[in-house]
CSV table of C-alpha atoms in Angstrom, one decimal:
chain,number,residue,atom,x,y,z
A,251,MET,CA,22.5,-32.4,109.3
A,252,PRO,CA,18.7,-31.7,109.0
A,253,GLY,CA,16.8,-30.6,112.0
A,254,HIS,CA,13.6,-32.4,113.2
A,255,GLU,CA,11.4,-29.7,111.7
A,256,ALA,CA,13.1,-30.0,108.3
A,257,LEU,CA,12.5,-33.7,107.9
A,258,PRO,CA,10.2,-34.8,105.0
A,259,LEU,CA,8.1,-36.9,107.4
A,260,PRO,CA,5.9,-35.2,110.0
A,261,ASP,CA,6.3,-36.5,113.5
A,262,TYR,CA,9.2,-38.7,112.4
A,263,ASP,CA,10.4,-39.4,116.0
A,264,HIS,CA,7.0,-40.7,117.0
A,265,LEU,CA,6.4,-43.1,114.1
A,266,PRO,CA,6.5,-46.8,114.9
A,267,LEU,CA,8.8,-48.9,112.7
A,268,GLY,CA,5.9,-50.5,110.8
A,269,SER,CA,4.5,-47.0,109.8
A,270,LEU,CA,7.9,-45.6,109.0
A,271,GLN,CA,8.6,-48.5,106.7
A,272,HIS,CA,5.5,-47.6,104.7
A,273,ARG,CA,5.9,-43.8,104.9
A,274,ILE,CA,9.5,-43.8,103.5
A,275,ARG,CA,8.2,-45.4,100.3
A,276,THR,CA,6.8,-41.9,99.4
A,277,LEU,CA,10.3,-40.3,99.6
A,278,ASP,CA,12.8,-39.8,96.9
A,279,GLU,CA,16.5,-40.4,97.4
A,280,PRO,CA,17.4,-37.0,98.8
A,281,GLY,CA,14.5,-37.2,101.3
A,282,LEU,CA,15.7,-40.7,102.4
A,283,ARG,CA,19.2,-39.4,102.8
A,284,GLU,CA,17.9,-36.6,105.1
A,285,VAL,CA,16.0,-39.2,107.2
A,286,LEU,CA,19.1,-41.5,107.4
A,287,THR,CA,21.4,-38.6,108.4
A,288,TYR,CA,19.0,-37.5,111.1
A,289,GLU,CA,18.5,-41.0,112.4
A,290,GLU,CA,22.3,-41.7,112.5
A,291,ALA,CA,22.9,-38.5,114.4
A,292,HIS,CA,20.0,-38.9,116.9
A,293,GLY,CA,18.5,-42.3,117.7
A,294,ASN,CA,20.7,-44.5,115.5
A,295,ARG,CA,18.2,-47.3,115.9
A,296,LEU,CA,19.5,-50.3,113.9
A,297,PRO,CA,16.1,-51.5,112.6
A,298,VAL,CA,15.3,-48.0,111.3
A,299,VAL,CA,18.7,-47.5,109.7
A,300,GLU,CA,18.4,-50.9,108.0
A,301,VAL,CA,14.9,-50.1,106.6
A,302,VAL,CA,16.0,-46.8,105.3
A,303,ARG,CA,19.2,-48.2,103.7
A,304,ALA,CA,17.2,-51.0,102.1
A,305,ARG,CA,14.8,-48.5,100.6
A,306,LEU,CA,17.7,-46.4,99.3
A,307,GLN,CA,19.0,-49.6,97.6
A,308,GLU,CA,15.6,-50.2,96.1
A,309,LEU,CA,15.6,-46.7,94.6
A,310,ARG,CA,19.1,-47.2,93.2
A,311,GLU,CA,17.9,-50.4,91.5
A,312,GLY,CA,15.1,-48.6,89.8
A,313,ALA,CA,12.2,-48.4,92.2
A,314,GLN,CA,10.1,-45.3,92.2
A,315,PRO,CA,8.6,-43.4,95.2
A,316,SER,CA,5.0,-44.3,95.7
A,317,GLY,CA,2.3,-41.8,94.9
A,318,GLY,CA,1.2,-41.4,98.6
A,319,SER,CA,1.8,-38.3,100.7
A,320,PRO,CA,3.9,-38.4,103.8
A,321,LEU,CA,1.5,-35.8,105.2
A,322,ALA,CA,-1.6,-38.1,104.8
A,323,PRO,CA,-3.4,-39.2,108.0
A,324,ALA,CA,-1.5,-42.1,109.7
A,325,PRO,CA,-3.3,-45.2,110.8
A,326,GLU,CA,-1.5,-45.0,114.1
A,327,GLN,CA,-3.3,-41.8,114.9
A,328,ALA,CA,-6.9,-42.1,116.3
A,329,PRO,CA,-9.5,-40.3,114.2
A,330,ALA,CA,-11.0,-37.1,115.7
A,331,PRO,CA,-13.9,-37.8,118.0
A,332,ASP,CA,-17.4,-37.1,116.8
A,333,THR,CA,-18.9,-34.1,118.5
A,334,GLY,CA,-22.4,-33.8,119.8
A,335,SER,CA,-25.0,-36.4,120.3
A,336,ALA,CA,-27.5,-37.9,118.0
A,337,VAL,CA,-30.0,-38.2,120.9
A,338,SER,CA,-32.6,-35.5,121.1
A,339,PRO,CA,-35.5,-35.0,123.5
A,340,ALA,CA,-37.8,-36.7,121.0
A,341,THR,CA,-35.6,-39.8,120.8
A,342,THR,CA,-34.6,-40.3,124.4
A,343,GLY,CA,-35.7,-43.4,126.3
A,344,PRO,CA,-37.9,-43.5,129.3
A,345,ALA,CA,-36.7,-41.7,132.4
A,346,MET,CA,-36.4,-45.0,134.3
A,347,ASN,CA,-36.3,-48.5,133.1
A,348,PRO,CA,-38.3,-50.8,135.4
A,349,PRO,CA,-36.3,-53.4,137.2
A,350,SER,CA,-36.4,-56.9,135.8
A,351,HIS,CA,-38.6,-58.2,138.7
A,352,GLY,CA,-41.4,-55.7,137.8
A,353,THR,CA,-43.0,-52.7,139.5
A,354,PRO,CA,-45.9,-52.5,142.0
A,355,GLU,CA,-48.1,-51.5,139.1
A,356,ASN,CA,-47.0,-54.4,137.0
A,357,PRO,CA,-45.6,-57.2,139.2
A,358,ALA,CA,-43.7,-60.1,137.7
A,359,GLN,CA,-45.7,-63.2,137.0
A,360,PRO,CA,-44.9,-66.2,139.2
A,361,ARG,CA,-43.2,-69.0,137.3
A,362,PRO,CA,-44.8,-72.5,137.2
A,363,THR,CA,-42.8,-75.0,139.4
A,364,GLY,CA,-43.7,-78.1,137.8
């Protein structure tokens, strides 16, 4: 039985079913058998077992593994945050925005009432 670190999919235990369904398309039959053996020995989640078995059947019927990489960035992982700020002292705004009702130097104009 393969260990978690020997599986062909990184972070297998943390992949949601939708991502797993797409990721296993990159695996060949021996890789899928490793995943199936691991799943049956650990979680034995019926939806996962069914998806893997269905993909094994597709490969037996002539399907080919996709050209993707199981190590590629996953959509379920957030991208790395940008570092730094694009704001510099030359592009900062005023130290204080005046309130909407005006300031003593620039009072708000009264509105006509009629």
